[in-house]
Coordinates of C-alpha atoms (C1' of nucleotides) in Angstrom, one line a residue:
Chain A
M1 CA -10.5 -16.6 -34.8
P2 CA -13.9 -18.5 -33.9
N3 CA -14.7 -15.9 -31.5
K4 CA -13.7 -13.0 -34.2
K5 CA -17.5 -12.0 -34.2
Y6 CA -17.5 -10.8 -30.4
L7 CA -15.2 -8.4 -30.8
D8 CA -17.5 -6.4 -32.8
V9 CA -20.0 -6.3 -30.4
R10 CA -20.5 -2.3 -29.3
C11 CA -22.1 -2.1 -25.8
E12 CA -25.2 -0.5 -27.2
D13 CA -26.2 -3.7 -28.6
C14 CA -24.5 -6.0 -25.7
Q15 CA -27.0 -8.2 -24.5
F16 CA -25.6 -7.9 -20.8
R17 CA -25.5 -3.7 -20.9
R18 CA -28.5 -3.3 -18.7
N19 CA -27.5 -6.0 -16.1
S20 CA -24.3 -4.7 -16.0
L21 CA -22.9 -1.4 -14.0
F22 CA -23.2 0.2 -17.6
G23 CA -26.9 -0.2 -17.5
A24 CA -26.8 3.4 -16.0
L25 CA -25.1 4.9 -19.4
C26 CA -27.1 6.8 -21.5
T27 CA -26.9 6.3 -25.3
E28 CA -24.1 8.9 -25.9
E29 CA -22.2 8.0 -22.8
S30 CA -22.6 4.5 -24.3
T31 CA -21.3 5.3 -27.4
R32 CA -18.2 6.5 -26.1
V33 CA -17.6 3.9 -23.9
S34 CA -17.8 1.6 -27.2
D35 CA -15.4 3.4 -29.1
A36 CA -13.0 3.6 -26.0
K37 CA -12.8 0.0 -25.6
S38 CA -11.3 -3.1 -26.5
C39 CA -12.2 -6.6 -26.7
T40 CA -10.0 -9.5 -26.1
V41 CA -10.4 -13.4 -26.6
Y42 CA -8.4 -15.3 -23.1
K43 CA -7.4 -18.3 -23.2
K44 CA -7.8 -20.3 -20.0
G45 CA -5.7 -20.0 -17.1
Q46 CA -5.1 -16.2 -18.4
V47 CA -4.8 -13.4 -15.7
L48 CA -6.7 -10.2 -16.0
F49 CA -4.6 -8.6 -13.3
H50 CA -2.3 -9.3 -10.7
E51 CA -3.0 -9.0 -6.4
G52 CA -0.2 -6.1 -6.0
T53 CA -0.2 -4.2 -9.4
R54 CA -1.7 -1.2 -10.4
P55 CA -4.9 -1.0 -12.2
L56 CA -4.7 0.9 -15.5
G57 CA -8.4 0.2 -16.7
V58 CA -11.6 -2.0 -16.2
F59 CA -12.7 -5.2 -17.4
C60 CA -16.0 -6.1 -18.6
I61 CA -17.0 -10.1 -19.1
Y62 CA -18.8 -10.8 -22.3
G63 CA -18.3 -14.4 -22.1
G64 CA -16.8 -16.9 -19.8
K65 CA -16.1 -17.4 -15.6
V66 CA -13.4 -15.9 -14.0
K67 CA -12.5 -16.3 -10.6
V68 CA -11.1 -13.9 -8.2
Y69 CA -8.8 -14.7 -5.6
K70 CA -6.5 -13.9 -3.0
L71 CA -3.3 -15.7 -2.3
G72 CA -2.7 -16.6 1.8
S73 CA 0.5 -16.1 3.5
D74 CA 1.4 -20.0 2.5
G75 CA 0.4 -19.5 -1.4
K76 CA -3.1 -21.2 -1.0
E77 CA -5.7 -19.3 -3.0
Q78 CA -8.7 -18.5 -1.4
I79 CA -11.6 -17.3 -4.5
I80 CA -13.3 -14.3 -3.3
R81 CA -16.2 -14.7 -6.2
I82 CA -16.6 -16.4 -9.5
A83 CA -17.4 -13.7 -11.9
R84 CA -19.4 -14.4 -14.9
E85 CA -20.8 -12.4 -17.8
S86 CA -22.0 -9.1 -17.7
D87 CA -19.5 -8.6 -14.3
V88 CA -16.9 -5.8 -14.2
L89 CA -13.7 -6.2 -12.7
G90 CA -10.9 -4.4 -11.4
Y91 CA -12.5 -1.0 -10.6
K92 CA -12.6 -1.0 -7.2
A93 CA -8.7 -0.6 -6.7
M94 CA -8.5 2.0 -9.5
I95 CA -11.1 4.4 -7.7
S96 CA -9.3 3.8 -4.0
E97 CA -6.1 4.1 -5.6
D98 CA -4.2 0.9 -4.5
E99 CA -2.8 -1.8 -5.9
Y100 CA -5.4 -4.9 -6.4
P101 CA -5.8 -6.8 -3.6
V102 CA -6.8 -9.5 -5.6
T103 CA -6.0 -11.6 -8.7
A104 CA -8.3 -12.5 -11.4
E105 CA -8.1 -15.5 -13.7
T106 CA -9.9 -17.1 -16.2
L107 CA -11.4 -20.2 -15.5
E108 CA -12.1 -21.0 -19.5
D109 CA -11.5 -19.0 -22.7
C110 CA -13.6 -16.2 -22.4
T111 CA -14.3 -12.9 -24.4
I112 CA -13.4 -9.6 -22.3
C113 CA -13.6 -6.1 -22.8
F114 CA -11.3 -3.8 -21.2
L115 CA -11.8 0.1 -20.5
P116 CA -9.1 2.3 -19.9
K117 CA -8.7 3.5 -16.6
S118 CA -9.4 7.7 -17.5
D119 CA -12.0 6.7 -19.8
F120 CA -13.5 4.9 -16.6
L121 CA -12.9 7.7 -13.9
H122 CA -14.3 10.0 -16.1
L123 CA -17.7 8.5 -16.6
V124 CA -17.7 8.3 -12.5
T125 CA -17.0 12.1 -12.4
D126 CA -18.7 12.5 -15.2
S127 CA -22.2 10.9 -15.6
P128 CA -24.7 11.2 -11.9
S129 CA -26.5 8.2 -13.2
F130 CA -23.4 5.9 -13.5
N131 CA -21.8 7.1 -10.8
K132 CA -25.5 6.8 -8.2
R133 CA -25.3 3.2 -9.6
L134 CA -21.6 2.4 -9.1
L135 CA -22.1 3.6 -5.4
Q136 CA -25.2 1.4 -4.8
S137 CA -23.6 -1.7 -6.3
I138 CA -20.4 -1.3 -3.8
C139 CA -22.6 -0.5 -0.9
H140 CA -24.7 -3.5 -1.4
E141 CA -21.6 -5.4 -1.9
L142 CA -20.1 -4.6 1.2
G143 CA -23.2 -5.6 3.1
V144 CA -22.8 -9.4 1.0
M145 CA -19.3 -9.5 2.3
S146 CA -20.2 -9.0 6.3
N147 CA -22.6 -12.0 5.5
K148 CA -19.5 -14.0 3.9
L149 CA -17.8 -13.0 6.4
T150 CA -19.8 -14.2 9.2
N151 CA -20.7 -17.7 7.6
L152 CA -17.0 -18.4 7.2
A153 CA -16.4 -17.9 11.0
Q154 CA -19.2 -19.4 12.0
K155 CA -20.6 -22.3 10.0
S156 CA -18.7 -25.9 9.2
V157 CA -17.5 -26.9 6.2
R158 CA -20.5 -28.7 5.1
E159 CA -22.8 -25.8 5.3
R160 CA -20.2 -23.7 3.6
F161 CA -19.7 -26.1 1.0
A162 CA -23.8 -26.3 1.1
M163 CA -24.0 -22.5 0.5
A164 CA -21.1 -22.6 -2.3
L165 CA -23.1 -25.1 -4.4
L166 CA -26.0 -22.5 -4.3
M167 CA -24.2 -19.4 -4.9
L168 CA -22.7 -21.6 -8.1
K169 CA -26.0 -23.1 -9.4
D170 CA -26.6 -19.1 -9.9
T171 CA -23.5 -18.3 -11.4
Y172 CA -23.5 -21.1 -13.9
G173 CA -27.0 -20.8 -14.9
I174 CA -28.8 -18.2 -17.3
D175 CA -29.8 -15.0 -15.9
G176 CA -33.0 -15.3 -14.6
E177 CA -33.9 -18.8 -15.6
E178 CA -35.2 -21.1 -12.7
S179 CA -35.4 -24.6 -12.9
E180 CA -32.7 -25.4 -15.4
E181 CA -30.4 -27.9 -14.8
V182 CA -26.8 -26.4 -14.3
E183 CA -23.9 -27.9 -14.3
I184 CA -20.8 -26.7 -12.4
N185 CA -17.5 -27.1 -14.1
L186 CA -14.6 -26.3 -11.6
T187 CA -11.7 -28.3 -10.3
R188 CA -12.1 -29.7 -6.8
E189 CA -9.2 -27.7 -5.6
D190 CA -11.1 -24.2 -6.8
L191 CA -13.8 -25.7 -5.1
A192 CA -12.4 -26.4 -2.0
N193 CA -10.9 -22.7 -2.2
I194 CA -14.0 -21.1 -2.5
V195 CA -15.3 -23.2 0.8
G196 CA -12.1 -22.3 2.4
T197 CA -10.9 -25.8 3.1
A198 CA -8.6 -28.7 2.2
T199 CA -9.5 -30.5 -1.4
E200 CA -9.4 -34.1 0.3
T201 CA -12.5 -32.8 2.7
L202 CA -14.5 -31.4 -0.1
I203 CA -14.4 -34.7 -2.1
R204 CA -15.3 -35.9 1.4
L205 CA -18.7 -34.1 1.2
L206 CA -19.1 -34.3 -2.3
H207 CA -19.4 -38.1 -1.6
D208 CA -21.9 -37.1 1.2
F209 CA -24.0 -35.3 -0.8
K210 CA -24.4 -37.6 -3.3
E211 CA -25.3 -40.0 -1.7
E212 CA -27.9 -38.0 -0.2
D213 CA -29.4 -37.1 -3.6
L214 CA -28.2 -33.4 -3.4
I215 CA -26.2 -33.4 -6.0
E216 CA -25.1 -35.7 -8.9
T217 CA -21.7 -35.7 -10.8
R218 CA -21.0 -36.2 -14.1
G219 CA -17.0 -36.2 -14.4
R220 CA -15.8 -33.1 -13.0
K221 CA -19.3 -31.8 -13.5
I222 CA -21.7 -31.3 -10.8
V223 CA -25.5 -30.8 -11.1
V224 CA -27.7 -29.5 -8.0
K225 CA -30.8 -31.8 -8.1
N226 CA -31.9 -30.7 -4.8
P227 CA -31.5 -26.7 -4.0
R228 CA -33.9 -26.9 -0.8
G229 CA -32.1 -29.8 0.2
L230 CA -28.8 -27.8 0.2
A231 CA -30.6 -25.0 1.7
K232 CA -31.3 -26.8 5.0
A233 CA -27.7 -28.4 4.8
A234 CA -26.4 -25.0 4.9
R235 CA -28.7 -24.1 7.6
L236 CA -30.2 -21.2 5.8
Chain B
M1 CA -25.3 16.0 31.9
P2 CA -21.2 15.8 32.7
N3 CA -21.0 15.4 28.6
K4 CA -23.6 18.0 27.8
K5 CA -20.8 20.1 26.4
Y6 CA -19.8 17.8 23.8
L7 CA -23.6 18.3 22.2
D8 CA -22.7 21.9 21.7
V9 CA -19.8 21.0 19.4
R10 CA -20.0 21.6 15.7
C11 CA -18.6 19.9 12.5
E12 CA -16.6 23.1 12.1
D13 CA -14.7 22.6 14.9
C14 CA -14.7 18.7 15.6
Q15 CA -11.2 17.8 16.5
F16 CA -12.1 14.7 14.0
R17 CA -13.5 16.3 11.2
R18 CA -10.8 16.4 8.8
N19 CA -10.0 12.4 9.7
S20 CA -13.6 11.6 9.0
L21 CA -15.3 10.8 5.9
F22 CA -16.6 14.8 6.4
G23 CA -13.2 15.9 5.8
A24 CA -14.4 16.2 2.5
L25 CA -16.8 19.1 3.0
C26 CA -16.0 22.7 2.3
T27 CA -17.0 25.2 5.1
E28 CA -20.5 25.9 3.9
E29 CA -21.3 22.4 3.4
S30 CA -19.9 21.6 6.9
T31 CA -22.3 24.2 8.4
R32 CA -25.2 23.1 6.8
V33 CA -24.5 19.3 8.2
S34 CA -23.6 20.9 11.6
D35 CA -27.1 22.7 11.3
A36 CA -28.6 19.8 10.7
K37 CA -27.4 16.7 13.1
S38 CA -28.1 16.3 16.7
C39 CA -25.5 14.8 19.1
T40 CA -26.8 12.3 21.8
V41 CA -24.9 10.6 24.4
Y42 CA -25.3 7.0 24.5
K43 CA -24.9 4.5 27.6
K44 CA -22.9 1.4 27.1
G45 CA -24.7 -1.6 25.6
Q46 CA -27.3 0.8 23.6
V47 CA -27.8 -0.4 19.8
L48 CA -27.8 2.5 17.4
F49 CA -29.4 0.2 14.8
H50 CA -30.3 -3.2 14.1
E51 CA -30.0 -5.8 11.4
G52 CA -33.0 -6.1 9.3
T53 CA -34.0 -2.6 9.9
R54 CA -34.0 0.2 7.4
P55 CA -31.5 3.3 7.8
L56 CA -32.9 6.5 8.7
G57 CA -29.4 8.3 9.0
V58 CA -25.8 8.2 9.4
F59 CA -24.0 8.4 12.8
C60 CA -20.8 10.0 13.4
I61 CA -18.8 8.8 16.6
Y62 CA -17.6 11.6 18.7
G63 CA -16.6 10.0 21.7
G64 CA -16.4 6.3 22.5
K65 CA -16.0 2.8 20.8
V66 CA -19.0 1.0 18.8
K67 CA -19.1 -2.5 18.1
V68 CA -20.6 -3.5 14.2
Y69 CA -21.5 -7.1 14.2
K70 CA -23.9 -9.5 12.3
L71 CA -25.7 -12.7 14.1
G72 CA -24.9 -16.1 13.0
S73 CA -27.7 -18.4 12.5
D74 CA -27.4 -19.6 15.8
G75 CA -27.6 -16.2 17.7
K76 CA -23.4 -16.0 17.7
E77 CA -22.6 -12.1 17.2
Q78 CA -19.7 -11.7 14.5
I79 CA -18.1 -8.6 15.3
I80 CA -17.3 -6.8 11.6
R81 CA -15.3 -4.1 13.3
I82 CA -15.1 -1.9 16.6
A83 CA -15.5 1.8 15.4
R84 CA -14.1 4.6 17.2
E85 CA -14.1 8.5 17.2
S86 CA -14.5 9.7 13.8
D87 CA -15.9 6.9 12.2
V88 CA -19.1 6.9 10.1
L89 CA -21.8 4.6 10.6
G90 CA -24.7 3.6 8.8
Y91 CA -24.8 4.7 5.4
K92 CA -24.0 2.0 3.4
A93 CA -27.4 0.3 3.6
M94 CA -28.8 3.8 3.2
I95 CA -27.3 4.3 -0.2
S96 CA -28.0 0.7 -1.4
E97 CA -31.3 0.9 0.1
D98 CA -30.9 -2.4 1.6
E99 CA -32.0 -3.2 5.2
Y100 CA -28.9 -2.7 7.6
P101 CA -27.0 -6.1 7.5
V102 CA -25.2 -5.5 10.8
T103 CA -26.1 -4.2 14.5
A104 CA -24.2 -1.1 15.7
E105 CA -24.1 -1.2 19.9
T106 CA -22.1 1.2 21.9
L107 CA -19.4 -1.1 24.0
E108 CA -19.2 2.0 26.4
D109 CA -21.1 5.4 26.9
C110 CA -20.4 7.1 23.9
T111 CA -21.0 10.8 22.3
I112 CA -22.5 10.4 18.7
C113 CA -23.9 12.7 16.1
F114 CA -26.7 11.9 13.7
L115 CA -27.6 13.2 10.7
P116 CA -30.8 12.1 8.8
K117 CA -31.0 10.2 5.5
S118 CA -31.8 13.2 3.3
D119 CA -29.0 15.8 4.5
F120 CA -26.7 12.7 4.2
L121 CA -27.9 11.8 0.5
H122 CA -27.9 15.2 -0.5
L123 CA -24.5 15.6 0.6
V124 CA -23.6 12.4 -1.8
T125 CA -25.0 14.1 -4.9
D126 CA -24.4 17.6 -4.8
S127 CA -20.9 17.5 -3.1
P128 CA -18.6 16.6 -5.7
S129 CA -15.4 15.9 -3.4
F130 CA -17.4 14.1 -0.5
N131 CA -18.6 11.9 -3.2
K132 CA -15.3 11.0 -4.5
R133 CA -14.1 10.9 -0.6
L134 CA -17.1 8.3 -0.1
L135 CA -16.2 6.3 -2.9
Q136 CA -12.4 6.0 -2.3
S137 CA -13.4 4.9 1.5
I138 CA -15.9 2.2 0.5
C139 CA -13.7 0.8 -2.4
H140 CA -11.0 0.8 -0.1
E141 CA -12.6 -1.3 2.7
L142 CA -14.0 -4.0 -0.1
G143 CA -10.5 -4.5 -0.8
V144 CA -9.7 -4.9 3.1
M145 CA -12.4 -7.4 3.4
S146 CA -11.5 -9.7 0.6
N147 CA -8.3 -9.5 3.2
K148 CA -10.5 -10.4 6.1
L149 CA -11.9 -13.4 4.4
T150 CA -8.4 -14.8 3.3
N151 CA -7.5 -14.3 6.9
L152 CA -10.4 -16.0 8.5
A153 CA -10.2 -19.2 5.8
Q154 CA -6.8 -19.9 5.9
K155 CA -5.1 -19.0 9.2
S156 CA -5.3 -20.7 12.3
V157 CA -7.0 -19.2 15.4
R158 CA -3.8 -18.3 17.2
E159 CA -2.6 -16.3 14.4
R160 CA -6.4 -14.7 13.7
F161 CA -6.1 -13.4 17.5
A162 CA -2.7 -11.7 16.8
M163 CA -3.8 -9.9 14.2
A164 CA -7.0 -9.0 16.4
L165 CA -4.7 -7.6 19.1
L166 CA -2.7 -5.6 16.9
M167 CA -5.5 -4.3 15.4
L168 CA -7.2 -3.6 18.2
K169 CA -4.1 -1.8 19.4
D170 CA -4.9 0.8 16.7
T171 CA -8.1 1.1 17.5
Y172 CA -7.9 1.5 21.1
G173 CA -4.7 4.0 20.7
I174 CA -4.8 7.7 19.9
D175 CA -4.5 8.2 16.3
G176 CA -1.0 8.8 15.3
E177 CA 0.6 8.4 18.1
E178 CA 2.9 5.1 18.2
S179 CA 4.6 3.6 21.2
E180 CA 1.9 4.8 23.7
E181 CA 0.7 2.1 25.7
V182 CA -2.9 0.8 24.8
E183 CA -5.2 -0.9 26.9
I184 CA -7.6 -3.1 24.9
N185 CA -10.9 -2.9 27.0
L186 CA -13.6 -5.8 25.6
T187 CA -15.1 -8.8 27.2
R188 CA -13.3 -12.0 26.4
E189 CA -17.1 -13.0 24.7
D190 CA -16.3 -10.1 22.4
L191 CA -13.0 -10.6 21.4
A192 CA -13.9 -14.1 20.7
N193 CA -16.4 -13.0 18.3
I194 CA -14.0 -10.6 16.5
V195 CA -11.6 -13.7 15.9
G196 CA -14.5 -16.1 15.4
T197 CA -13.4 -18.7 18.0
A198 CA -15.1 -20.3 21.1
T199 CA -14.5 -17.6 24.4
E200 CA -12.9 -20.9 26.1
T201 CA -10.4 -21.1 23.2
L202 CA -9.8 -17.6 23.4
I203 CA -9.0 -17.7 27.1
R204 CA -6.5 -20.2 26.6
L205 CA -4.5 -18.2 23.9
L206 CA -4.7 -15.0 26.1
H207 CA -2.8 -17.4 28.5
D208 CA -0.4 -18.6 26.1
F209 CA 0.6 -15.2 24.5
K210 CA 1.3 -13.8 28.2
E211 CA 3.5 -16.8 28.9
E212 CA 5.1 -15.8 25.7
D213 CA 5.5 -12.1 26.7
L214 CA 3.2 -10.8 23.7
I215 CA 1.1 -9.4 26.1
E216 CA 0.0 -8.3 29.5
T217 CA -3.5 -8.4 31.6
R218 CA -4.4 -5.9 34.1
G219 CA -7.8 -7.2 35.2
R220 CA -9.9 -7.8 31.8
K221 CA -7.6 -5.3 29.7
I222 CA -5.1 -6.1 27.7
V223 CA -2.0 -4.7 27.2
V224 CA 0.1 -5.5 23.8
K225 CA 4.0 -5.6 24.8
N226 CA 5.3 -6.9 21.8
P227 CA 3.6 -6.2 19.2
R228 CA 6.5 -7.5 16.8
G229 CA 6.1 -10.7 18.3
L230 CA 2.8 -10.8 17.3
A231 CA 3.1 -9.7 13.8
K232 CA 5.5 -13.0 14.1
A233 CA 2.8 -15.0 15.4
A234 CA 0.5 -14.0 13.0
R235 CA 2.5 -14.8 10.2
L236 CA 2.7 -11.2 8.5
Chain C
dG1 C1' -21.1 -9.0 54.8
dA2 C1' -23.9 -12.3 52.6
dG3 C1' -25.9 -13.3 48.2
dG4 C1' -26.0 -12.9 43.3
dG5 C1' -25.0 -12.7 38.0
dG6 C1' -21.7 -11.9 35.3
dC7 C1' -17.8 -13.0 33.5
dT8 C1' -13.1 -15.2 33.8
dA9 C1' -10.8 -19.4 33.9
dT10 C1' -9.3 -24.4 33.5
dG11 C1' -9.8 -29.4 32.9
dA12 C1' -11.6 -33.3 30.5
dC13 C1' -13.3 -35.2 26.4
dT14 C1' -15.1 -35.6 21.4
dG15 C1' -15.0 -34.5 16.6
dG16 C1' -14.7 -32.2 13.0
dT17 C1' -10.7 -31.0 10.0
dA18 C1' -6.4 -31.2 8.0
dT19 C1' -2.6 -33.5 6.7
dC20 C1' 0.3 -37.5 4.8
dA21 C1' 0.5 -41.6 2.0
dA22 C1' -1.2 -44.1 -1.8
dG23 C1' -3.7 -45.4 -5.6
dG24 C1' -7.1 -44.6 -9.5
dC25 C1' -8.8 -42.6 -13.4
dT26 C1' -8.8 -39.7 -17.7
dA27 C1' -7.1 -37.5 -21.7
dA28 C1' -3.7 -35.6 -24.2
dA29 C1' 1.1 -36.6 -26.1
dC30 C1' 4.2 -39.0 -28.1
Chain D
dG1 C1' -1.3 -48.6 -27.6
dT2 C1' 1.7 -46.8 -24.3
dT3 C1' 2.8 -42.9 -21.2
dT4 C1' 3.0 -39.1 -18.7
dA5 C1' 0.8 -35.6 -16.0
dG6 C1' -2.9 -33.7 -14.2
dC7 C1' -7.0 -34.4 -11.6
dC8 C1' -9.9 -37.2 -8.4
dT9 C1' -10.1 -40.0 -5.1
dT10 C1' -9.6 -43.2 -0.5
dG11 C1' -7.7 -44.6 4.0
dA12 C1' -5.1 -44.0 8.3
dT13 C1' -3.6 -40.4 11.5
dA14 C1' -3.0 -36.6 14.0
dC15 C1' -4.1 -32.6 15.7
dC16 C1' -6.6 -27.8 16.6
dA17 C1' -10.6 -26.2 18.4
dG18 C1' -15.4 -26.5 20.0
dT19 C1' -18.3 -28.0 23.8
dC20 C1' -19.6 -29.6 28.5
dA21 C1' -19.1 -28.9 33.1
dT22 C1' -16.9 -26.8 37.3
dA23 C1' -15.2 -23.3 39.8
dG24 C1' -12.9 -19.0 41.2
dC25 C1' -13.4 -14.4 41.0
dC26 C1' -14.8 -9.7 41.1
dC27 C1' -18.4 -6.2 41.5
dC28 C1' -22.5 -4.7 42.4
dT29 C1' -27.0 -4.6 45.4
dC30 C1' -29.2 -5.7 49.2

DNA sequence: GAGGGGCTATGACTGGTATCAAGGCTAAAC
DNA sequence: GTTTAGCCTTGATACCAGTCATAGCCCCTC
């Protein structure tokens, strides 16, 4: 109810549109998407889609953070990314006609638009500019993945944690603005599942970084105080 | 000189075409690609493209194996994949207009076709069926990457090595044929760089797997004797 | 066939991380 | 105001895996 106003936002007026995949749409296409989409408020902890299910459409985040993770054989979550405003989720498996390889779950109350499968796919085939944007974005993402893979394989937990903090600083910061003080709001367990380590190990590193004046904690929240120091700790 | 005959193979007659990305081309498109491409024999250890350089075209493997790796901050290679006959390399960075995030290097003498950038990009924009095939392939690949990431983060070296052996069995086997006895021909160091571990550790595991009758070694070559046992060791 | 270089193998040692076990804090519920 | 549940934190311990050092092996060259 308090968020009801969001439900009326149309893509054409959406402040995030040009940053998102849908930035490549012309006015007419944007209007059609807007007519086809629906917008919903999700509670913290709700699942947008489940690993192993078939895609029915795509999700575009208007407000809030979403964790995208994969379950390992022993049930442990490996967080692949933290998605934020303007991010579009759930289209890759749709295009490749696979089951979802990952699960998407809200980390806080979220406002998220849903565009049905057929509308999205028509966009892919009928809008050359959208098609190009999509292709470029995905290809770029694959390069980023090679990087992540290499870091995970070769860097220590400490280094990976430093990297994760820098990444999260961006995710939790306001787009475009630098210097702003950013509070990262995640459970220790989620943090550990990003870095790929045990919760206890992560907490000990948190302690170390605090002593080294790289970060500051406010309750569960973490503030990056010294990004350059973190970059050094990550050997970047 | 002994391989000269390959140089004359045209895409239309290439036995790998329908398996490759180019399988989506119609006869006329295929002919145009064939006219534009050139075919070269590479010696073992030659580099097709270097991390950090700009793509000039795409490579399509007609014969031989190619390792695709990324260098970590301390210079250690992380092997992202082993490419084989019918695989197409080097197009993703081209599409996303990035520098190559990885290096591609032949593992043995190879026969490889090269298609210049502009010809490939025209295909992407002008052939809807090719465009679709490409998009699907890349989207699928990203799902596979999430999987790799999770395994790397959560599985032990022993489990990862078992998985790598199963994967390599496919890469070194003949497409479609099962049961065939497959020899994996890689240095211990390359194996370690696939698994993400130290060479010594890998050799010790090799020893263990041999004792457990999961594999057999012939000189440097490795033969998978018991795939189901390996799958169990990998907790798949 | 002697030498050398690169790859393979093994042993000893170390250290980074995971695991197990308590205990503490916070915030919401009763 | 007490209780409870869910996180967070800390300590002790074990072990997996990396590093260093050394030696064997194979193949190629001279």
